[in-house]
mmCIF file of N, CA, C and O in Angstrom:
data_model
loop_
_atom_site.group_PDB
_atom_site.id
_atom_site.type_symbol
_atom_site.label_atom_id
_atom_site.label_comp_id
_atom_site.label_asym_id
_atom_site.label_seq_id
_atom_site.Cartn_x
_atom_site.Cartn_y
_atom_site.Cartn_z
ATOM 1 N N UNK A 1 204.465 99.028 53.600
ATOM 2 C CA UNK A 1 205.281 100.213 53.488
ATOM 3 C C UNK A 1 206.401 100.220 54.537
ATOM 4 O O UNK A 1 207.483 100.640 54.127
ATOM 5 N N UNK A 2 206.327 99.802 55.905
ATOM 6 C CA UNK A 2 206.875 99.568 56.687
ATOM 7 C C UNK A 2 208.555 98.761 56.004
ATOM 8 O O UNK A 2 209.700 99.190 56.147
ATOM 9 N N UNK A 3 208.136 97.649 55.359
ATOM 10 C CA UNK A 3 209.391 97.186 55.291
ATOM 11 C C UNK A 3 210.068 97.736 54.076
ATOM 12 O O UNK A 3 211.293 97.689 53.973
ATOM 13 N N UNK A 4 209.162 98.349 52.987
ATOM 14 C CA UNK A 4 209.512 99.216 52.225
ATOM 15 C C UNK A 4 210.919 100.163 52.890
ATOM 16 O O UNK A 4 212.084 99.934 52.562
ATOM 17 N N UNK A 5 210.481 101.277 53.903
ATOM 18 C CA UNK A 5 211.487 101.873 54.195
ATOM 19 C C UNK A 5 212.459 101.367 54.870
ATOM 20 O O UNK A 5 213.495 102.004 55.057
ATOM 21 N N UNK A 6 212.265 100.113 55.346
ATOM 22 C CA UNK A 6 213.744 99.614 55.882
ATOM 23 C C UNK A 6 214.286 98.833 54.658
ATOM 24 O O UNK A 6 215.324 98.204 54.861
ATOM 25 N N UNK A 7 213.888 98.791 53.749
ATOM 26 C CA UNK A 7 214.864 98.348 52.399
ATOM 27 C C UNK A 7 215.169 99.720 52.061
ATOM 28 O O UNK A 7 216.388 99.840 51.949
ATOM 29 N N UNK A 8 214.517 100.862 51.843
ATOM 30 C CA UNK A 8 215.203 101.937 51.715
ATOM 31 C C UNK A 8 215.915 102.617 52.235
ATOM 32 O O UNK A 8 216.486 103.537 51.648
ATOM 33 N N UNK A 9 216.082 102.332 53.550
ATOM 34 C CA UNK A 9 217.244 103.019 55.194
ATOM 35 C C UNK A 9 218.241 102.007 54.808
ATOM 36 O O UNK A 9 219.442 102.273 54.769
ATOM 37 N N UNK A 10 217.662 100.613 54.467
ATOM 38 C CA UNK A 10 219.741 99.841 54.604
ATOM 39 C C UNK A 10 220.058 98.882 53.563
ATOM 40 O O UNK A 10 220.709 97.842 53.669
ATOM 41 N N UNK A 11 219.588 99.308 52.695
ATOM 42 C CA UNK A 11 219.902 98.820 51.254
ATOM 43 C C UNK A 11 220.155 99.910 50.208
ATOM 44 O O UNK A 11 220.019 101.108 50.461
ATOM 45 N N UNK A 12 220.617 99.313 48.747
ATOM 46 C CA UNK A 12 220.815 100.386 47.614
ATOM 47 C C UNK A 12 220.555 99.968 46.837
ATOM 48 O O UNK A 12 221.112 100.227 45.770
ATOM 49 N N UNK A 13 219.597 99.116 46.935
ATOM 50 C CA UNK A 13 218.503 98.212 46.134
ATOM 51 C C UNK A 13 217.595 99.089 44.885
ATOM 52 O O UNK A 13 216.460 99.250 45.333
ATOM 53 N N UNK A 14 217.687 99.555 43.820
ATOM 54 C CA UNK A 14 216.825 99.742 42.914
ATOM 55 C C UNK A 14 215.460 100.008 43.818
ATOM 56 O O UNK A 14 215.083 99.308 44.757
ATOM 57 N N UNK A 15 214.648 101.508 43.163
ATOM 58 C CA UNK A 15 213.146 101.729 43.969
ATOM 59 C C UNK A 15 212.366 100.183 43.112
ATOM 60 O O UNK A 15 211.686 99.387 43.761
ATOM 61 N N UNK A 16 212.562 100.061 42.039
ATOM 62 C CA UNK A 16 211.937 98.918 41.254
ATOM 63 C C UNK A 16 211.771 97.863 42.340
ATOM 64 O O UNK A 16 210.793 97.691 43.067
ATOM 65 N N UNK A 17 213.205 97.025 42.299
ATOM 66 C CA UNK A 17 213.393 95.953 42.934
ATOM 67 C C UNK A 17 212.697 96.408 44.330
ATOM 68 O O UNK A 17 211.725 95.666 44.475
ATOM 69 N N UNK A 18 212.759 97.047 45.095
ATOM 70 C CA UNK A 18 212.145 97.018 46.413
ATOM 71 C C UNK A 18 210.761 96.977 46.396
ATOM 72 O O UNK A 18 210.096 96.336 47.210
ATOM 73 N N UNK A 19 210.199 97.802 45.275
ATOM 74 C CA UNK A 19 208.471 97.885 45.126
ATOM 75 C C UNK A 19 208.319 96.217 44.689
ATOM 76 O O UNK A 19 207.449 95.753 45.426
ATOM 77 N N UNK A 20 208.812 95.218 43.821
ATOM 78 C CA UNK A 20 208.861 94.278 43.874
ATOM 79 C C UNK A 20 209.078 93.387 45.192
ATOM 80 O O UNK A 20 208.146 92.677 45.571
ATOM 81 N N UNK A 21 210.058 93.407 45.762
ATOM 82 C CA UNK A 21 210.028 92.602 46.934
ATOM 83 C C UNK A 21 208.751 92.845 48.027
ATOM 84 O O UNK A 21 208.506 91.886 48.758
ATOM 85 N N UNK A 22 208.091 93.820 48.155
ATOM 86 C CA UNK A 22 207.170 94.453 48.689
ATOM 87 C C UNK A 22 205.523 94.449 48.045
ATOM 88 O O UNK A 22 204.521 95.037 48.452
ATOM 89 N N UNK A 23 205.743 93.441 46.764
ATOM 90 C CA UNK A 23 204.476 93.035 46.539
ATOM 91 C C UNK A 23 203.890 93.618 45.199
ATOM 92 O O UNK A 23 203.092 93.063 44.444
ATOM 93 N N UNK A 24 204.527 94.993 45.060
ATOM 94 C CA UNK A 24 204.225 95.497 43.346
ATOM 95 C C UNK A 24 205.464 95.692 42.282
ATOM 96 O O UNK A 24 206.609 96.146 42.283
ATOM 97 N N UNK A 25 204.262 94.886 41.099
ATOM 98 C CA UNK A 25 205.155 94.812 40.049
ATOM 99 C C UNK A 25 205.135 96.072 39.307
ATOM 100 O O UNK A 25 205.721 96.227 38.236
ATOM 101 N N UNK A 26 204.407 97.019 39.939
ATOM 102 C CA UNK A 26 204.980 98.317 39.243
ATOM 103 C C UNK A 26 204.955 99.293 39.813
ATOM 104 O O UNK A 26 204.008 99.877 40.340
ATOM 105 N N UNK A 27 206.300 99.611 39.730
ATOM 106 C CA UNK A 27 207.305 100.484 40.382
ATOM 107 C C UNK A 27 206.524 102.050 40.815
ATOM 108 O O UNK A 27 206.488 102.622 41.904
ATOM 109 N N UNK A 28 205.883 102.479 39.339
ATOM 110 C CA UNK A 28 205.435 103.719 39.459
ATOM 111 C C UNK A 28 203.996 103.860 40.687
ATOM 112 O O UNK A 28 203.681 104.846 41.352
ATOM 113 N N UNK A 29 203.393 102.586 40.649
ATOM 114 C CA UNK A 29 202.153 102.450 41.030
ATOM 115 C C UNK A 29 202.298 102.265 42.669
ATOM 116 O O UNK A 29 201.380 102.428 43.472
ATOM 117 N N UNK A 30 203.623 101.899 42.973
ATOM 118 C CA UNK A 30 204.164 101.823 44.289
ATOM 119 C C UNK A 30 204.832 103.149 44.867
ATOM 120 O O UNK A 30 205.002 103.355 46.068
ATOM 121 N N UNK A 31 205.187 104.022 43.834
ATOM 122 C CA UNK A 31 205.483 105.316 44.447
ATOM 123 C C UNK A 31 204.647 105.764 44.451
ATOM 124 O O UNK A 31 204.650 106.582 45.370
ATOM 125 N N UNK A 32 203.588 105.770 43.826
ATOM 126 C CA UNK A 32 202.501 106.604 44.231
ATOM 127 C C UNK A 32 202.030 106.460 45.651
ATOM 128 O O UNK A 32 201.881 107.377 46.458
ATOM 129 N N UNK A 33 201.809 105.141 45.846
ATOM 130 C CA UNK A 33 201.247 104.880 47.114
ATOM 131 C C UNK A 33 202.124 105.292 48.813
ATOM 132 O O UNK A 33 201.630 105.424 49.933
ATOM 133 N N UNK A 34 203.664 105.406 48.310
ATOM 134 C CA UNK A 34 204.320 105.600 49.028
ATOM 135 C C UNK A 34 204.575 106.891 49.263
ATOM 136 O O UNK A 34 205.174 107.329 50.245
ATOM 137 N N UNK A 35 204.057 107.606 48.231
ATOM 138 C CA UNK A 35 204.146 109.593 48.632
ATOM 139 C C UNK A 35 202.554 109.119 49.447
ATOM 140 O O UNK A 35 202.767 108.988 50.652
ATOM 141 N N UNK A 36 201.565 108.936 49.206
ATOM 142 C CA UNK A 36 199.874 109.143 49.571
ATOM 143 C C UNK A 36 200.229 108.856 51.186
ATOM 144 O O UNK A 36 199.748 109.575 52.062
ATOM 145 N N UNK A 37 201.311 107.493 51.554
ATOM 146 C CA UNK A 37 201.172 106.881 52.658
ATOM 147 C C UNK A 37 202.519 107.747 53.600
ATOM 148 O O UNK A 37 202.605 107.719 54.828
ATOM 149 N N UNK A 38 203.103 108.192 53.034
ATOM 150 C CA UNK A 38 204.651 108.948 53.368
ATOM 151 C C UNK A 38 205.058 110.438 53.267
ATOM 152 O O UNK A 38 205.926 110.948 53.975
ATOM 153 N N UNK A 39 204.403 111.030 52.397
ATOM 154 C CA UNK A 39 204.213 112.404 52.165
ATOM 155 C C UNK A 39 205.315 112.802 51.357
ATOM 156 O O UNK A 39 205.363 114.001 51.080
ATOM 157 N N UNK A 40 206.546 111.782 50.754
ATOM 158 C CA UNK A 40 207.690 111.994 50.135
ATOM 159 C C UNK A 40 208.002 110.515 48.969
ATOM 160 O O UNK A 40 207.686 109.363 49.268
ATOM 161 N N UNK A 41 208.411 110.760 48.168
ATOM 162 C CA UNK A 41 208.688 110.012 47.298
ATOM 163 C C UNK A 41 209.836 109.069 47.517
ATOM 164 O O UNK A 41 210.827 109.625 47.990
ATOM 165 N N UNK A 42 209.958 107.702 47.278
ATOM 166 C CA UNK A 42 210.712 106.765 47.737
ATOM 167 C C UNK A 42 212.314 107.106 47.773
ATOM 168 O O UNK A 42 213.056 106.838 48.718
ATOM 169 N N UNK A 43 212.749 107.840 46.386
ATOM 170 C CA UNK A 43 213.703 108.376 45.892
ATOM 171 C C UNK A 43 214.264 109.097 46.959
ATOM 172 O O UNK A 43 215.289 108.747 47.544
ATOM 173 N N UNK A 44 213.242 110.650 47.364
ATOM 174 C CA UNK A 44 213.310 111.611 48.644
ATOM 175 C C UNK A 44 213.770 110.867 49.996
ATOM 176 O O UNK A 44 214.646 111.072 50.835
ATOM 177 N N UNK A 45 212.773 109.917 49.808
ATOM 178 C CA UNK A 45 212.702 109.433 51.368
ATOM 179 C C UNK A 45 214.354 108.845 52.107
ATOM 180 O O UNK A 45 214.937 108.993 53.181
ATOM 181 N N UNK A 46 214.609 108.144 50.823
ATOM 182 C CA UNK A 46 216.110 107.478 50.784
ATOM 183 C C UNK A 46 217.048 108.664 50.841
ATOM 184 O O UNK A 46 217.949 108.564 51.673
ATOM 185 N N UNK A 47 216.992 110.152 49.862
ATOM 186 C CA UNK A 47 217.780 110.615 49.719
ATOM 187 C C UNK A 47 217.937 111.590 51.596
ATOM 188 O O UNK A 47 218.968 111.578 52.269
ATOM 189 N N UNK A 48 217.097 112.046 51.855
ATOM 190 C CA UNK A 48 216.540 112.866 52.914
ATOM 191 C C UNK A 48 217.687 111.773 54.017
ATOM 192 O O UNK A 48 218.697 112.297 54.486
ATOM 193 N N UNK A 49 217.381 110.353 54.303
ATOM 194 C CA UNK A 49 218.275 109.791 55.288
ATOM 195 C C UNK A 49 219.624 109.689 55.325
ATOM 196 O O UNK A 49 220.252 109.280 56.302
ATOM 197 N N UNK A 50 220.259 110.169 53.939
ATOM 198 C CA UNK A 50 221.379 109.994 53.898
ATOM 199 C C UNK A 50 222.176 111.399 53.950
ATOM 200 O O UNK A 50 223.347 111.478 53.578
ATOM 201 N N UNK A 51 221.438 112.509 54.447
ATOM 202 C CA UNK A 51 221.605 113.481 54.340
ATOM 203 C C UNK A 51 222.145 113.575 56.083
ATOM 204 O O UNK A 51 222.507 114.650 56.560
#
């Protein structure tokens, strides 16, 4: 998850493609894990930093 959010802080990489580079081939099954482990959805998490 760790490098998860640094593809999401400095990239504009597709949530897909990043849950891929990060080991799952599915996307949905990786946001899940990333609200359980993050408390915000990958989408949020990205949008929230650019705020």
């Amino acid at each position: 998850m760790r490098k998860a959010c640094v593809l999401l802080r400095k990239t504009t990489l597709l949530i897909s493609d990043i849950a891929r580079s990060v080991g799952y081939e599915d996307s949905l099954y990786f946001s899940k894990l990333f609200k359980a482990k993050k408390g915000t959805t990958p989408s949020f998490y990205r949008k929230q930093l650019s705020l």
